[in-house]
Amino acid sequence: MMEARDVKNTEQARQIVEERGLKHVKVGVFDIDGVMRGKYMSREKFFSALDNGFGFCDVVLGWDVKDQLYDNAKYTGWHTGYPDASVRILPDSCRELPLEDNTLFFLAEFSNQAEDICPRSVLRRVIKKAKDMGLEIFSGFEYEFFVFNETAQSVREKKYQNLQPLTPGEFGYSVIRNTVESDTYNDILNLSEEMDFNIEGLHEETGPGVLEAALTYSDALSSADKASLFKTFTKIALQKKGKIATFMARWSEDYPGQSGHIHVSVKDSNGGALFYDKNEKNNMSEMMAHFIAGQQKLMPEFLAMIAPTINSYRRLIPGYWAPTEASVGIDNRTCAIRIIPGNEKSQRLEYRIAAADANPYIILAAVIASGLWGVENKLAIDSMVKGNAYDQHFPDHLKLLSNLWDATQKLKSSDVARDYFGSAFVDHYVASREWEDREFRKHISQWELNRYFEII
């Protein structure tokens, strides 16, 4: 019988469904915020969709994480009547769905007009640009996430306060914690193998109930697929066990934020390591220096794609393991970009500004595009940090904006962003971030009430 990950084309997708006698399959697509939206699809409908695609209400590209409709998007809205968008199924994404009995899962992506703003398609276009330059991009995501002995109901009843973490206290890399909670760890590890988003390392981080998972590196598009699937199905697996995880950039003022660091390397079409040069200091090739220089210079410009939520900016403060400037250093974890010297196989960079809340497709598109821009323009790294980056002074052009609105306006005016991602995507993404900021401004926080209600 055919294995799910052996499926490569539409014929084999039909074959595996027929072999297993499935009446339904599950299909999912990721929206602007990196949230999976999907449905069960009958066998007959699925077979038809393999050849012809299918229609999916384009509202999933026109609402936020709370299903509130954007009022400022050109692509879709009340003015268009929310028609169906064309979607194509990706046969080679076929996966076992061990959380359900005898079910297969397939990824899909938007096509035709919707392809211009589809996050996965944006990344795919950037990867094609790299290939046209003779470059093959490889990446791997790392995620920190907090786990609680709570349910989707209980966190709401508690108003997200006084939650019980999976484990108490600060105990980073604890063998005691991960052995006591081995059932939870093994559930995640087994799921990652069965669904092919393999984890090469999983450990207790410093903080109550916080874990860190390092996903195995792969080609860039597969890497983003795996990161997106990891976030989605890890949440599902934990909820089915009466637990809940958050991938917010920072969920509590008492603890540092949650990273989503990205490791990147580049090879030529023959598999040669283009970031490695044994004759250069730190084995850093000229191309690697150009690539990093582009990332450094465009980081403030692309920040809204890297830090996409209001909460993202709660993490970007000094002393909390997150950078506040577009800093670069050799094996320096206080920097936004950490150069990791190694051999031909291990020479790479770590993009440390990335947080757990970013859409993997969109942030990886930003990471790669900025690097390619640096290579095309043969840029030089602005400065190299030694010691604590938080204690050092940086020129204004390397400072990161402190809120989503300002970051979004910078992206809006970016000619480089429009060149690499297309104006249709930039305009739609900017509209979605402007909406997010306006929704936040309507909110009256507990902090404001505590501070002003009686006294002011």
Tab-separated table of C-alpha atoms in Angstrom:
chain	number	residue	atom	x	y	z
A	1	MET	CA	0.000	0.000	0.000
A	2	MET	CA	1.278	3.457	-0.893
A	3	GLU	CA	2.682	5.669	1.859
A	4	ALA	CA	1.337	9.211	2.134
A	5	ARG	CA	4.706	10.914	1.688
A	6	ASP	CA	5.354	8.893	-1.486
A	7	VAL	CA	2.525	10.722	-3.267
A	8	LYS	CA	3.992	13.089	-5.856
A	9	ASN	CA	1.257	13.712	-8.447
A	10	THR	CA	-2.506	13.719	-8.990
A	11	GLU	CA	-2.571	10.124	-10.223
A	12	GLN	CA	-0.902	8.891	-7.046
A	13	ALA	CA	-3.199	11.072	-4.918
A	14	ARG	CA	-6.178	9.300	-6.453
A	15	GLN	CA	-4.486	5.944	-6.004
A	16	ILE	CA	-3.845	6.329	-2.282
A	17	VAL	CA	-7.412	7.493	-1.606
A	18	GLU	CA	-8.782	4.527	-3.569
A	19	GLU	CA	-6.422	2.031	-1.903
A	20	ARG	CA	-7.585	3.132	1.535
A	21	GLY	CA	-11.250	3.294	0.608
A	22	LEU	CA	-11.546	6.827	1.938
A	23	LYS	CA	-14.839	8.643	1.621
A	24	HIS	CA	-13.375	11.989	2.668
A	25	VAL	CA	-10.002	13.749	2.924
A	26	LYS	CA	-9.018	16.911	4.745
A	27	VAL	CA	-7.713	19.930	2.810
A	28	GLY	CA	-6.206	23.096	4.301
A	29	VAL	CA	-4.801	26.438	3.131
A	30	PHE	CA	-3.010	29.128	5.133
A	31	ASP	CA	-4.322	32.680	5.377
A	32	ILE	CA	-2.493	35.999	5.750
A	33	ASP	CA	-1.878	35.464	9.476
A	34	GLY	CA	-0.615	31.904	8.991
A	35	VAL	CA	-3.831	30.359	10.306
A	36	MET	CA	-4.925	27.170	8.558
A	37	ARG	CA	-8.413	27.293	7.092
A	38	GLY	CA	-9.816	24.100	5.614
A	39	LYS	CA	-12.533	21.527	5.269
A	40	TYR	CA	-13.373	17.876	4.789
A	41	MET	CA	-13.848	17.119	1.113
A	42	SER	CA	-15.724	14.152	-0.338
A	43	ARG	CA	-13.804	11.648	-2.417
A	44	GLU	CA	-15.618	12.703	-5.599
A	45	LYS	CA	-15.081	16.414	-4.969
A	46	PHE	CA	-11.426	15.796	-4.152
A	47	PHE	CA	-10.828	13.875	-7.373
A	48	SER	CA	-12.410	16.695	-9.361
A	49	ALA	CA	-10.368	19.302	-7.495
A	50	LEU	CA	-7.123	17.493	-8.274
A	51	ASP	CA	-7.698	18.255	-11.960
A	52	ASN	CA	-9.610	21.505	-11.881
A	53	GLY	CA	-8.991	23.096	-8.508
A	54	PHE	CA	-11.908	24.176	-6.355
A	55	GLY	CA	-13.546	27.343	-5.107
A	56	PHE	CA	-12.962	28.556	-1.552
A	57	CYS	CA	-14.753	31.681	-0.320
A	58	ASP	CA	-12.178	34.446	-0.552
A	59	VAL	CA	-13.291	35.820	2.811
A	60	VAL	CA	-10.442	33.766	4.290
A	61	LEU	CA	-8.130	36.335	2.687
A	62	GLY	CA	-10.372	39.180	3.818
A	63	TRP	CA	-10.712	38.725	7.564
A	64	ASP	CA	-8.505	38.746	10.636
A	65	VAL	CA	-7.736	36.084	13.241
A	66	LYS	CA	-11.098	36.761	14.922
A	67	ASP	CA	-13.024	36.423	11.636
A	68	GLN	CA	-13.660	40.185	11.579
A	69	LEU	CA	-13.930	41.530	8.031
A	70	TYR	CA	-11.346	44.008	6.761
A	71	ASP	CA	-12.967	47.259	5.694
A	72	ASN	CA	-9.958	48.500	3.744
A	73	ALA	CA	-8.899	45.655	1.432
A	74	LYS	CA	-9.045	46.136	-2.343
A	75	TYR	CA	-8.841	42.440	-3.207
A	76	THR	CA	-12.010	41.362	-1.418
A	77	GLY	CA	-14.782	42.817	0.713
A	78	TRP	CA	-18.437	43.746	0.606
A	79	HIS	CA	-17.647	45.629	-2.618
A	80	THR	CA	-16.781	42.328	-4.361
A	81	GLY	CA	-19.489	40.205	-2.746
A	82	TYR	CA	-16.960	37.715	-1.352
A	83	PRO	CA	-16.840	35.350	-4.342
A	84	ASP	CA	-14.951	32.062	-4.459
A	85	ALA	CA	-11.201	32.193	-4.936
A	86	SER	CA	-9.522	29.500	-6.995
A	87	VAL	CA	-7.497	26.984	-5.005
A	88	ARG	CA	-5.250	24.166	-6.205
A	89	ILE	CA	-4.444	21.044	-4.237
A	90	LEU	CA	-0.781	20.146	-3.788
A	91	PRO	CA	-0.609	16.351	-4.256
A	92	ASP	CA	2.940	16.050	-2.931
A	93	SER	CA	1.844	17.556	0.394
A	94	CYS	CA	-0.121	14.374	1.230
A	95	ARG	CA	0.297	13.392	4.863
A	96	GLU	CA	-1.051	10.928	7.356
A	97	LEU	CA	-3.322	12.553	9.917
A	98	PRO	CA	-2.646	10.421	12.996
A	99	LEU	CA	-4.898	12.587	15.160
A	100	GLU	CA	-7.876	11.187	13.240
A	101	ASP	CA	-8.691	7.626	12.249
A	102	ASN	CA	-7.910	6.715	8.636
A	103	THR	CA	-7.675	10.286	7.351
A	104	LEU	CA	-5.309	11.903	4.857
A	105	PHE	CA	-4.423	15.580	4.738
A	106	PHE	CA	-3.479	17.718	1.723
A	107	LEU	CA	-2.183	21.270	1.615
A	108	ALA	CA	-3.557	23.684	-0.969
A	109	GLU	CA	-2.693	27.173	-2.156
A	110	PHE	CA	-4.605	29.982	-3.827
A	111	SER	CA	-4.330	30.366	-7.602
A	112	ASN	CA	-5.345	32.763	-10.383
A	113	GLN	CA	-5.910	36.304	-9.067
A	114	ALA	CA	-5.694	35.211	-5.425
A	115	GLU	CA	-2.222	33.836	-6.098
A	116	ASP	CA	-0.879	37.396	-6.062
A	117	ILE	CA	-1.624	37.706	-2.334
A	118	CYS	CA	-1.360	34.065	-1.232
A	119	PRO	CA	1.445	33.843	1.384
A	120	ARG	CA	2.750	30.523	0.061
A	121	SER	CA	2.785	31.839	-3.491
A	122	VAL	CA	4.691	34.962	-2.425
A	123	LEU	CA	7.410	32.754	-0.924
A	124	ARG	CA	7.407	30.566	-4.018
A	125	ARG	CA	8.018	33.612	-6.246
A	126	VAL	CA	10.946	34.734	-4.083
A	127	ILE	CA	12.432	31.223	-4.248
A	128	LYS	CA	12.109	31.299	-8.050
A	129	LYS	CA	14.023	34.584	-8.044
A	130	ALA	CA	16.772	32.846	-6.081
A	131	LYS	CA	16.831	29.939	-8.536
A	132	ASP	CA	17.074	32.358	-11.445
A	133	MET	CA	20.209	33.672	-9.711
A	134	GLY	CA	21.562	30.104	-9.461
A	135	LEU	CA	20.859	29.843	-5.723
A	136	GLU	CA	19.135	27.113	-3.708
A	137	ILE	CA	17.876	28.285	-0.319
A	138	PHE	CA	17.683	25.975	2.699
A	139	SER	CA	16.166	26.846	6.047
A	140	GLY	CA	14.988	25.502	9.356
A	141	PHE	CA	12.662	27.046	11.949
A	142	GLU	CA	12.965	26.980	15.742
A	143	TYR	CA	9.933	27.674	17.909
A	144	GLU	CA	9.438	28.505	21.552
A	145	PHE	CA	5.900	27.980	22.828
A	146	PHE	CA	4.204	27.925	26.215
A	147	VAL	CA	2.021	24.943	27.157
A	148	PHE	CA	-0.695	25.080	29.810
A	149	ASN	CA	-2.862	22.524	31.573
A	150	GLU	CA	-5.886	24.389	30.276
A	151	THR	CA	-8.500	24.093	27.551
A	152	ALA	CA	-9.830	26.511	24.947
A	153	GLN	CA	-12.810	26.983	27.258
A	154	SER	CA	-10.921	27.401	30.524
A	155	VAL	CA	-8.513	30.076	29.253
A	156	ARG	CA	-11.517	32.172	28.218
A	157	GLU	CA	-13.306	31.597	31.514
A	158	LYS	CA	-10.136	32.721	33.315
A	159	LYS	CA	-9.715	35.676	30.922
A	160	TYR	CA	-6.210	34.383	30.219
A	161	GLN	CA	-5.131	35.060	33.805
A	162	ASN	CA	-3.778	32.671	36.464
A	163	LEU	CA	-3.262	29.884	33.954
A	164	GLN	CA	-1.635	26.658	35.109
A	165	PRO	CA	1.543	25.988	33.119
A	166	LEU	CA	2.558	22.512	32.058
A	167	THR	CA	5.483	22.726	34.500
A	168	PRO	CA	6.333	25.242	37.244
A	169	GLY	CA	9.271	27.618	37.567
A	170	GLU	CA	12.409	28.274	35.553
A	171	PHE	CA	14.295	25.077	34.684
A	172	GLY	CA	15.857	25.356	31.225
A	173	TYR	CA	17.028	22.161	29.519
A	174	SER	CA	15.648	20.186	32.456
A	175	VAL	CA	15.826	16.407	32.180
A	176	ILE	CA	13.588	16.164	35.239
A	177	ARG	CA	10.846	18.194	33.561
A	178	ASN	CA	11.016	16.491	30.167
A	179	THR	CA	11.064	13.046	31.788
A	180	VAL	CA	8.133	13.713	34.096
A	181	GLU	CA	6.233	15.158	31.103
A	182	SER	CA	7.601	12.587	28.653
A	183	ASP	CA	4.108	11.670	27.449
A	184	THR	CA	3.584	15.228	26.200
A	185	TYR	CA	7.060	15.395	24.668
A	186	ASN	CA	6.641	12.034	22.947
A	187	ASP	CA	3.209	12.988	21.622
A	188	ILE	CA	4.814	15.983	19.891
A	189	LEU	CA	7.848	14.031	18.678
A	190	ASN	CA	5.783	11.139	17.327
A	191	LEU	CA	3.389	13.509	15.571
A	192	SER	CA	6.296	15.333	13.940
A	193	GLU	CA	7.612	12.083	12.475
A	194	GLU	CA	4.236	10.815	11.324
A	195	MET	CA	3.367	14.113	9.630
A	196	ASP	CA	6.863	14.835	8.269
A	197	PHE	CA	7.751	18.042	10.048
A	198	ASN	CA	10.581	16.312	11.864
A	199	ILE	CA	12.016	17.799	15.045
A	200	GLU	CA	15.761	17.507	15.573
A	201	GLY	CA	15.645	18.889	19.106
A	202	LEU	CA	12.927	19.424	21.744
A	203	HIS	CA	13.678	20.699	25.217
A	204	GLU	CA	12.436	22.641	28.220
A	205	GLU	CA	13.171	26.363	27.927
A	206	THR	CA	13.561	28.804	30.801
A	207	GLY	CA	10.099	29.637	32.054
A	208	PRO	CA	7.048	27.791	33.364
A	209	GLY	CA	5.760	25.400	30.728
A	210	VAL	CA	7.803	26.749	27.824
A	211	LEU	CA	9.263	24.325	25.262
A	212	GLU	CA	11.558	24.870	22.297
A	213	ALA	CA	11.436	22.765	19.140
A	214	ALA	CA	14.043	22.914	16.381
A	215	LEU	CA	12.690	21.599	13.091
A	216	THR	CA	14.972	19.745	10.697
A	217	TYR	CA	16.186	21.979	7.862
A	218	SER	CA	15.059	21.461	4.272
A	219	ASP	CA	14.571	23.427	1.072
A	220	ALA	CA	12.929	26.765	1.804
A	221	LEU	CA	9.394	26.050	0.603
A	222	SER	CA	9.221	22.688	2.375
A	223	SER	CA	10.662	24.345	5.462
A	224	ALA	CA	7.849	26.899	5.585
A	225	ASP	CA	5.267	24.167	4.971
A	226	LYS	CA	6.661	22.156	7.845
A	227	ALA	CA	6.803	25.148	10.182
A	228	SER	CA	3.182	26.018	9.403
A	229	LEU	CA	2.041	22.427	9.904
A	230	PHE	CA	4.053	22.124	13.109
A	231	LYS	CA	2.358	25.140	14.671
A	232	THR	CA	-1.120	24.015	13.631
A	233	PHE	CA	-0.999	20.341	14.508
A	234	THR	CA	1.039	20.715	17.704
A	235	LYS	CA	-1.765	22.938	18.994
A	236	ILE	CA	-4.329	20.338	17.925
A	237	ALA	CA	-2.439	17.430	19.508
A	238	LEU	CA	-2.132	19.275	22.823
A	239	GLN	CA	-5.780	20.352	22.849
A	240	LYS	CA	-6.872	16.766	22.267
A	241	LYS	CA	-4.949	15.942	25.473
A	242	GLY	CA	-6.605	18.696	27.512
A	243	LYS	CA	-3.712	21.153	27.162
A	244	ILE	CA	-3.251	24.334	25.175
A	245	ALA	CA	-0.240	26.040	23.592
A	246	THR	CA	0.380	29.640	22.636
A	247	PHE	CA	2.749	30.913	19.965
A	248	MET	CA	2.200	34.581	20.838
A	249	ALA	CA	5.353	36.677	20.593
A	250	ARG	CA	4.972	37.444	24.304
A	251	TRP	CA	2.068	36.239	26.395
A	252	SER	CA	3.065	37.609	29.815
A	253	GLU	CA	4.943	40.658	31.059
A	254	ASP	CA	6.699	38.368	33.544
A	255	TYR	CA	8.596	36.339	30.941
A	256	PRO	CA	10.685	36.920	27.808
A	257	GLY	CA	9.016	36.543	24.437
A	258	GLN	CA	8.750	33.465	22.266
A	259	SER	CA	11.089	33.278	19.332
A	260	GLY	CA	10.690	31.689	15.936
A	261	HIS	CA	14.324	31.847	14.855
A	262	ILE	CA	15.179	30.847	11.282
A	263	HIS	CA	18.437	29.229	10.187
A	264	VAL	CA	19.398	29.851	6.556
A	265	SER	CA	22.086	28.535	4.207
A	266	VAL	CA	22.553	28.811	0.450
A	267	LYS	CA	23.881	26.298	-2.076
A	268	ASP	CA	24.488	26.339	-5.793
A	269	SER	CA	22.619	24.065	-8.213
A	270	ASN	CA	25.230	21.344	-7.668
A	271	GLY	CA	24.905	21.393	-3.892
A	272	GLY	CA	28.010	23.483	-3.251
A	273	ALA	CA	27.959	25.561	-0.052
A	274	LEU	CA	27.926	29.216	-1.095
A	275	PHE	CA	28.132	30.642	2.443
A	276	TYR	CA	31.393	28.816	3.169
A	277	ASP	CA	34.892	29.969	2.274
A	278	LYS	CA	37.737	28.420	4.252
A	279	ASN	CA	40.059	31.230	3.191
A	280	GLU	CA	37.949	33.961	4.771
A	281	LYS	CA	37.646	34.969	8.419
A	282	ASN	CA	34.965	32.931	10.210
A	283	ASN	CA	34.672	30.910	6.984
A	284	MET	CA	32.231	33.576	5.760
A	285	SER	CA	32.150	33.829	1.984
A	286	GLU	CA	31.744	37.092	0.139
A	287	MET	CA	28.260	35.991	-0.895
A	288	MET	CA	27.258	35.307	2.716
A	289	ALA	CA	28.432	38.788	3.669
A	290	HIS	CA	26.368	40.344	0.858
A	291	PHE	CA	23.330	38.240	1.807
A	292	ILE	CA	23.512	39.276	5.465
A	293	ALA	CA	24.131	42.919	4.539
A	294	GLY	CA	20.905	42.958	2.542
A	295	GLN	CA	19.007	41.424	5.459
A	296	GLN	CA	20.493	43.965	7.827
A	297	LYS	CA	19.663	46.993	5.683
A	298	LEU	CA	16.110	45.895	4.827
A	299	MET	CA	15.161	44.618	8.278
A	300	PRO	CA	13.619	47.965	9.345
A	301	GLU	CA	11.841	48.205	5.973
A	302	PHE	CA	10.423	44.659	6.097
A	303	LEU	CA	9.717	44.657	9.836
A	304	ALA	CA	5.927	44.461	9.448
A	305	MET	CA	6.364	41.107	7.674
A	306	ILE	CA	8.749	39.925	10.393
A	307	ALA	CA	6.827	41.278	13.400
A	308	PRO	CA	3.225	41.144	12.143
A	309	THR	CA	1.081	41.661	15.233
A	310	ILE	CA	0.580	44.278	17.939
A	311	ASN	CA	1.995	41.743	20.365
A	312	SER	CA	5.164	41.249	18.274
A	313	TYR	CA	6.509	44.557	19.559
A	314	ARG	CA	6.070	43.541	23.207
A	315	ARG	CA	8.969	41.160	22.589
A	316	LEU	CA	11.345	43.616	20.926
A	317	ILE	CA	12.680	45.313	24.048
A	318	PRO	CA	16.222	45.308	25.499
A	319	GLY	CA	17.334	42.478	27.743
A	320	TYR	CA	14.680	39.940	26.754
A	321	TRP	CA	16.649	37.896	24.213
A	322	ALA	CA	15.203	39.832	21.285
A	323	PRO	CA	17.019	42.489	19.218
A	324	THR	CA	16.023	46.140	18.990
A	325	GLU	CA	18.296	47.057	16.069
A	326	ALA	CA	19.377	45.370	12.846
A	327	SER	CA	22.556	44.109	14.477
A	328	VAL	CA	24.966	41.441	13.207
A	329	GLY	CA	27.509	39.426	15.171
A	330	ILE	CA	29.600	36.269	15.119
A	331	ASP	CA	27.888	33.598	17.226
A	332	ASN	CA	26.291	36.392	19.243
A	333	ARG	CA	22.785	35.776	20.573
A	334	THR	CA	22.204	39.428	21.435
A	335	CYS	CA	22.155	40.271	17.718
A	336	ALA	CA	19.322	40.266	15.194
A	337	ILE	CA	21.444	38.179	12.823
A	338	ARG	CA	23.840	35.625	14.259
A	339	ILE	CA	26.575	34.375	11.957
A	340	ILE	CA	27.343	30.738	12.805
A	341	PRO	CA	30.803	29.715	11.556
A	342	GLY	CA	31.211	26.071	10.629
A	343	ASN	CA	32.207	23.686	7.896
A	344	GLU	CA	30.707	23.331	4.432
A	345	LYS	CA	27.631	21.632	5.868
A	346	SER	CA	27.049	23.817	8.920
A	347	GLN	CA	28.011	27.373	7.901
A	348	ARG	CA	24.800	29.408	8.188
A	349	LEU	CA	23.057	32.418	9.637
A	350	GLU	CA	20.400	32.573	12.319
A	351	TYR	CA	17.711	35.213	11.851
A	352	ARG	CA	17.005	35.860	15.522
A	353	ILE	CA	14.589	38.749	15.281
A	354	ALA	CA	11.913	36.302	14.150
A	355	ALA	CA	9.157	35.533	16.656
A	356	ALA	CA	6.803	32.589	17.021
A	357	ASP	CA	3.778	34.607	15.875
A	358	ALA	CA	4.985	35.300	12.314
A	359	ASN	CA	3.453	33.603	9.273
A	360	PRO	CA	6.266	31.212	8.206
A	361	TYR	CA	5.689	31.855	4.491
A	362	ILE	CA	5.682	35.627	4.788
A	363	ILE	CA	8.623	35.974	7.138
A	364	LEU	CA	10.747	33.542	5.139
A	365	ALA	CA	9.929	35.491	1.961
A	366	ALA	CA	11.204	38.630	3.710
A	367	VAL	CA	14.332	36.864	4.997
A	368	ILE	CA	15.260	35.484	1.580
A	369	ALA	CA	14.314	38.517	-0.517
A	370	SER	CA	16.365	40.877	1.627
A	371	GLY	CA	19.345	38.534	1.313
A	372	LEU	CA	18.989	38.299	-2.466
A	373	TRP	CA	18.798	42.081	-2.671
A	374	GLY	CA	22.087	42.285	-0.797
A	375	VAL	CA	23.706	39.808	-3.203
A	376	GLU	CA	22.395	41.640	-6.264
A	377	ASN	CA	23.748	44.952	-4.982
A	378	LYS	CA	26.972	43.533	-3.482
A	379	LEU	CA	26.297	45.234	-0.160
A	380	ALA	CA	28.619	45.258	2.828
A	381	ILE	CA	27.620	44.553	6.437
A	382	ASP	CA	27.185	47.914	8.154
A	383	SER	CA	28.856	47.000	11.423
A	384	MET	CA	29.723	43.888	13.379
A	385	VAL	CA	28.824	43.696	17.056
A	386	LYS	CA	31.200	42.386	19.696
A	387	GLY	CA	29.791	41.894	23.169
A	388	ASN	CA	26.308	42.929	24.244
A	389	ALA	CA	24.362	44.475	21.349
A	390	TYR	CA	21.884	46.017	23.811
A	391	ASP	CA	24.639	48.250	25.241
A	392	GLN	CA	25.805	49.609	21.891
A	393	HIS	CA	24.777	52.604	19.812
A	394	PHE	CA	23.519	52.089	16.267
A	395	PRO	CA	22.872	54.573	13.469
A	396	ASP	CA	19.258	55.550	12.928
A	397	HIS	CA	18.885	53.533	9.727
A	398	LEU	CA	19.499	50.287	11.666
A	399	LYS	CA	17.031	50.998	14.468
A	400	LEU	CA	13.805	49.002	14.441
A	401	LEU	CA	10.461	50.718	14.754
A	402	SER	CA	8.629	50.090	17.999
A	403	ASN	CA	5.068	49.542	16.797
A	404	LEU	CA	3.089	47.861	14.036
A	405	TRP	CA	1.625	51.018	12.486
A	406	ASP	CA	4.979	52.706	11.844
A	407	ALA	CA	6.504	49.460	10.578
A	408	THR	CA	3.565	49.000	8.223
A	409	GLN	CA	3.937	52.498	6.774
A	410	LYS	CA	7.608	51.803	6.090
A	411	LEU	CA	6.714	48.593	4.237
A	412	LYS	CA	3.993	50.449	2.333
A	413	SER	CA	6.549	52.854	0.859
A	414	SER	CA	9.169	50.175	0.111
A	415	ASP	CA	10.055	49.919	-3.578
A	416	VAL	CA	12.137	46.810	-2.857
A	417	ALA	CA	9.133	45.084	-1.264
A	418	ARG	CA	6.964	45.852	-4.286
A	419	ASP	CA	9.685	44.613	-6.622
A	420	TYR	CA	10.150	41.276	-4.833
A	421	PHE	CA	6.646	40.536	-3.515
A	422	GLY	CA	4.439	42.407	-5.971
A	423	SER	CA	2.300	45.469	-5.291
A	424	ALA	CA	-0.868	43.381	-5.011
A	425	PHE	CA	0.576	41.510	-2.046
A	426	VAL	CA	2.124	44.583	-0.419
A	427	ASP	CA	-1.109	46.564	-0.692
A	428	HIS	CA	-3.236	43.729	0.706
A	429	TYR	CA	-0.809	42.870	3.487
A	430	VAL	CA	-0.431	46.519	4.473
A	431	ALA	CA	-4.220	46.889	4.590
A	432	SER	CA	-4.449	43.870	6.887
A	433	ARG	CA	-1.812	45.292	9.269
A	434	GLU	CA	-3.411	48.733	9.278
A	435	TRP	CA	-6.689	47.041	10.182
A	436	GLU	CA	-4.951	45.143	12.991
A	437	ASP	CA	-3.594	48.367	14.420
A	438	ARG	CA	-6.968	50.133	14.207
A	439	GLU	CA	-8.668	47.233	15.981
A	440	PHE	CA	-6.130	47.545	18.787
A	441	ARG	CA	-6.675	51.275	19.137
A	442	LYS	CA	-10.374	50.664	19.843
A	443	HIS	CA	-9.397	48.613	22.875
A	444	ILE	CA	-9.283	49.992	26.433
A	445	SER	CA	-6.731	47.997	28.408
A	446	GLN	CA	-6.793	47.025	32.063
A	447	TRP	CA	-3.576	49.025	32.448
A	448	GLU	CA	-5.348	52.205	31.310
A	449	LEU	CA	-8.275	51.623	33.669
A	450	ASN	CA	-5.961	50.927	36.602
A	451	ARG	CA	-3.895	53.991	35.851
A	452	TYR	CA	-6.459	56.630	34.889
A	453	PHE	CA	-10.015	55.683	35.953
A	454	GLU	CA	-10.045	57.384	39.353
A	455	ILE	CA	-6.972	59.561	39.467
A	456	ILE	CA	-6.590	61.480	36.232
